[in-house]
mmCIF file of C-alpha atoms in Angstrom:
data_model
loop_
_atom_site.group_PDB
_atom_site.id
_atom_site.type_symbol
_atom_site.label_atom_id
_atom_site.label_comp_id
_atom_site.label_asym_id
_atom_site.label_seq_id
_atom_site.Cartn_x
_atom_site.Cartn_y
_atom_site.Cartn_z
ATOM 1 C CA UNK A 1 -0.025 0.021 -0.003
ATOM 2 C CA UNK A 2 1.253 3.486 -0.741
ATOM 3 C CA UNK A 3 3.400 4.830 2.091
ATOM 4 C CA UNK A 4 1.218 7.960 2.239
ATOM 5 C CA UNK A 5 -1.799 5.762 3.079
ATOM 6 C CA UNK A 6 0.115 4.007 5.868
ATOM 7 C CA UNK A 7 1.172 7.261 7.559
ATOM 8 C CA UNK A 8 -1.599 6.901 10.171
ATOM 9 C CA UNK A 9 0.269 7.751 13.353
ATOM 10 C CA UNK A 10 3.051 10.187 14.105
ATOM 11 C CA UNK A 11 5.392 7.267 14.775
ATOM 12 C CA UNK A 12 4.650 5.698 11.350
ATOM 13 C CA UNK A 13 5.079 9.081 9.642
ATOM 14 C CA UNK A 14 8.473 9.335 11.326
ATOM 15 C CA UNK A 15 9.519 5.831 10.325
ATOM 16 C CA UNK A 16 8.404 6.278 6.713
ATOM 17 C CA UNK A 17 10.376 9.551 6.542
ATOM 18 C CA UNK A 18 13.325 7.717 8.120
ATOM 19 C CA UNK A 19 13.247 5.067 5.361
ATOM 20 C CA UNK A 20 13.506 7.856 2.765
ATOM 21 C CA UNK A 21 16.411 9.468 4.695
ATOM 22 C CA UNK A 22 18.218 6.100 4.946
ATOM 23 C CA UNK A 23 17.813 5.502 1.203
ATOM 24 C CA UNK A 24 19.081 9.004 0.321
ATOM 25 C CA UNK A 25 22.065 8.518 2.679
ATOM 26 C CA UNK A 26 23.148 5.468 0.638
ATOM 27 C CA UNK A 27 22.069 6.737 -2.792
ATOM 28 C CA UNK A 28 22.053 10.546 -2.655
ATOM 29 C CA UNK A 29 20.912 11.164 -6.223
ATOM 30 C CA UNK A 30 17.538 9.395 -5.765
ATOM 31 C CA UNK A 31 14.198 11.118 -5.372
ATOM 32 C CA UNK A 32 11.482 9.414 -3.357
ATOM 33 C CA UNK A 33 7.860 8.701 -4.312
ATOM 34 C CA UNK A 34 5.699 7.883 -1.306
ATOM 35 C CA UNK A 35 2.789 7.049 -3.598
ATOM 36 C CA UNK A 36 4.137 4.630 -6.253
ATOM 37 C CA UNK A 37 0.761 2.932 -6.920
ATOM 38 C CA UNK A 38 -2.121 4.237 -8.955
ATOM 39 C CA UNK A 39 -5.225 4.978 -6.953
ATOM 40 C CA UNK A 40 -7.697 3.275 -9.301
ATOM 41 C CA UNK A 41 -9.893 0.576 -7.803
ATOM 42 C CA UNK A 42 -8.285 -2.323 -9.712
ATOM 43 C CA UNK A 43 -4.749 -1.442 -8.571
ATOM 44 C CA UNK A 44 -5.806 -0.773 -4.992
ATOM 45 C CA UNK A 45 -7.576 -4.158 -4.808
ATOM 46 C CA UNK A 46 -4.270 -5.938 -5.627
ATOM 47 C CA UNK A 47 -2.164 -4.186 -2.994
ATOM 48 C CA UNK A 48 -1.022 -5.719 0.289
ATOM 49 C CA UNK A 49 -2.761 -3.736 3.046
ATOM 50 C CA UNK A 50 0.033 -4.748 5.424
ATOM 51 C CA UNK A 51 2.913 -3.167 3.593
ATOM 52 C CA UNK A 52 4.554 0.218 3.258
ATOM 53 C CA UNK A 53 5.413 0.753 -0.429
ATOM 54 C CA UNK A 54 7.802 3.417 -1.731
ATOM 55 C CA UNK A 55 9.741 3.926 -4.910
ATOM 56 C CA UNK A 56 13.083 5.616 -5.475
ATOM 57 C CA UNK A 57 13.968 7.117 -8.838
ATOM 58 C CA UNK A 58 17.236 8.126 -10.398
ATOM 59 C CA UNK A 59 16.872 10.936 -12.967
ATOM 60 C CA UNK A 60 19.373 9.456 -15.454
ATOM 61 C CA UNK A 61 19.194 5.842 -14.348
ATOM 62 C CA UNK A 62 21.870 4.423 -12.113
ATOM 63 C CA UNK A 63 24.613 2.395 -13.738
ATOM 64 C CA UNK A 64 25.895 0.821 -10.547
ATOM 65 C CA UNK A 65 22.367 -0.065 -9.468
ATOM 66 C CA UNK A 66 21.454 -1.328 -12.945
ATOM 67 C CA UNK A 67 18.133 0.465 -12.879
ATOM 68 C CA UNK A 68 16.343 3.788 -12.973
ATOM 69 C CA UNK A 69 13.758 2.967 -10.331
ATOM 70 C CA UNK A 70 13.559 0.814 -7.197
ATOM 71 C CA UNK A 71 10.175 -0.248 -5.850
ATOM 72 C CA UNK A 72 10.458 -1.199 -2.177
ATOM 73 C CA UNK A 73 7.795 -2.981 -0.174
ATOM 74 C CA UNK A 74 8.223 -3.198 3.590
ATOM 75 C CA UNK A 75 5.843 -6.034 4.467
ATOM 76 C CA UNK A 76 4.311 -6.751 7.897
ATOM 77 C CA UNK A 77 2.611 -9.766 9.421
ATOM 78 C CA UNK A 78 -0.670 -7.951 9.930
ATOM 79 C CA UNK A 79 -2.207 -4.464 10.305
ATOM 80 C CA UNK A 80 0.305 -1.872 11.413
ATOM 81 C CA UNK A 81 -1.711 -0.824 14.469
ATOM 82 C CA UNK A 82 -2.066 -4.373 15.801
ATOM 83 C CA UNK A 83 0.001 -5.046 18.972
ATOM 84 C CA UNK A 84 1.352 -8.319 17.513
ATOM 85 C CA UNK A 85 2.433 -6.765 14.180
ATOM 86 C CA UNK A 86 5.939 -7.718 13.136
ATOM 87 C CA UNK A 87 8.166 -6.989 10.151
ATOM 88 C CA UNK A 88 7.735 -9.965 7.763
ATOM 89 C CA UNK A 89 10.075 -9.079 4.880
ATOM 90 C CA UNK A 90 11.522 -6.310 2.763
ATOM 91 C CA UNK A 91 11.219 -6.817 -0.989
ATOM 92 C CA UNK A 92 12.571 -4.625 -3.724
ATOM 93 C CA UNK A 93 12.496 -4.644 -7.516
ATOM 94 C CA UNK A 94 14.812 -2.677 -9.771
ATOM 95 C CA UNK A 95 13.273 -1.397 -13.050
ATOM 96 C CA UNK A 96 14.718 0.242 -16.071
ATOM 97 C CA UNK A 97 12.178 1.776 -18.449
ATOM 98 C CA UNK A 98 9.386 -0.313 -16.829
ATOM 99 C CA UNK A 99 11.290 -3.528 -17.418
ATOM 100 C CA UNK A 100 12.256 -5.592 -14.362
ATOM 101 C CA UNK A 101 16.048 -5.896 -13.992
ATOM 102 C CA UNK A 102 16.441 -7.476 -10.563
ATOM 103 C CA UNK A 103 14.588 -8.536 -7.394
ATOM 104 C CA UNK A 104 15.713 -8.637 -3.817
ATOM 105 C CA UNK A 105 14.015 -10.159 -0.746
ATOM 106 C CA UNK A 106 15.112 -10.452 2.857
ATOM 107 C CA UNK A 107 13.643 -13.906 2.757
ATOM 108 C CA UNK A 108 16.499 -15.123 0.508
ATOM 109 C CA UNK A 109 18.879 -12.289 1.238
ATOM 110 C CA UNK A 110 20.104 -12.159 -2.342
ATOM 111 C CA UNK A 111 19.603 -10.409 -5.655
ATOM 112 C CA UNK A 112 18.257 -12.299 -8.645
ATOM 113 C CA UNK A 113 17.512 -11.150 -12.195
ATOM 114 C CA UNK A 114 18.898 -10.514 -15.590
ATOM 115 C CA UNK A 115 20.906 -7.415 -14.741
ATOM 116 C CA UNK A 116 22.148 -7.233 -11.144
ATOM 117 C CA UNK A 117 23.592 -4.232 -9.330
ATOM 118 C CA UNK A 118 27.379 -4.035 -8.923
ATOM 119 C CA UNK A 119 28.696 -5.752 -5.774
ATOM 120 C CA UNK A 120 29.309 -2.392 -4.076
ATOM 121 C CA UNK A 121 25.686 -1.362 -4.630
ATOM 122 C CA UNK A 122 24.421 -4.723 -3.482
ATOM 123 C CA UNK A 123 26.337 -4.298 -0.245
ATOM 124 C CA UNK A 124 25.075 -0.744 0.194
ATOM 125 C CA UNK A 125 21.509 -1.872 -0.435
ATOM 126 C CA UNK A 126 21.797 -4.711 2.046
ATOM 127 C CA UNK A 127 23.136 -2.246 4.608
ATOM 128 C CA UNK A 128 20.100 -0.067 3.925
ATOM 129 C CA UNK A 129 17.720 -3.010 4.357
ATOM 130 C CA UNK A 130 19.445 -3.931 7.648
ATOM 131 C CA UNK A 131 18.903 -0.399 8.871
ATOM 132 C CA UNK A 132 15.231 -0.492 7.885
ATOM 133 C CA UNK A 133 14.862 -3.843 9.690
ATOM 134 C CA UNK A 134 16.310 -2.339 12.846
ATOM 135 C CA UNK A 135 13.956 0.629 12.547
ATOM 136 C CA UNK A 136 10.959 -1.717 12.871
ATOM 137 C CA UNK A 137 12.313 -4.010 15.578
ATOM 138 C CA UNK A 138 10.464 -3.838 18.869
ATOM 139 C CA UNK A 139 11.364 -6.206 21.689
ATOM 140 C CA UNK A 140 8.089 -7.436 23.195
ATOM 141 C CA UNK A 141 9.050 -6.294 26.681
ATOM 142 C CA UNK A 142 9.780 -2.725 25.465
ATOM 143 C CA UNK A 143 6.477 -2.277 23.569
ATOM 144 C CA UNK A 144 4.192 0.492 24.584
ATOM 145 C CA UNK A 145 1.216 -1.247 26.202
ATOM 146 C CA UNK A 146 -1.250 1.603 25.721
ATOM 147 C CA UNK A 147 -4.289 1.260 23.501
ATOM 148 C CA UNK A 148 -2.369 2.506 20.450
ATOM 149 C CA UNK A 149 0.140 0.109 18.902
ATOM 150 C CA UNK A 150 2.165 0.353 15.728
ATOM 151 C CA UNK A 151 4.875 -1.584 13.986
#
């Protein structure tokens, strides 16, 4: 689901903004789209309601990254306001002119596709994903036990 639609608490707004800052720290020439999906009914019906989706674009493509756009989906086990919500996976796809170049998932921890990013960019991207994972970690004992919960 578009990141803008998931910005439902101040904490989630902050974390979504932090994802953008982390991406820009690794890949400074990217611009961020917090609303990568169309808002038509058909597209919205196909989206995962338990994910935060963002895209990152490079104005002239990115040779080291082997793409001009990265679509990232930060997926959760359930609704973001549920007290038992956990980070399930981070998935990303690299596109060049709307053609899929590579895929990455924290489930496998590796890049696959026909045109992979350079090793340096793979390492930088994995470092970014690790930082995002840490952003959404909440030890059960440290959770806020008020009525409002968030991932």
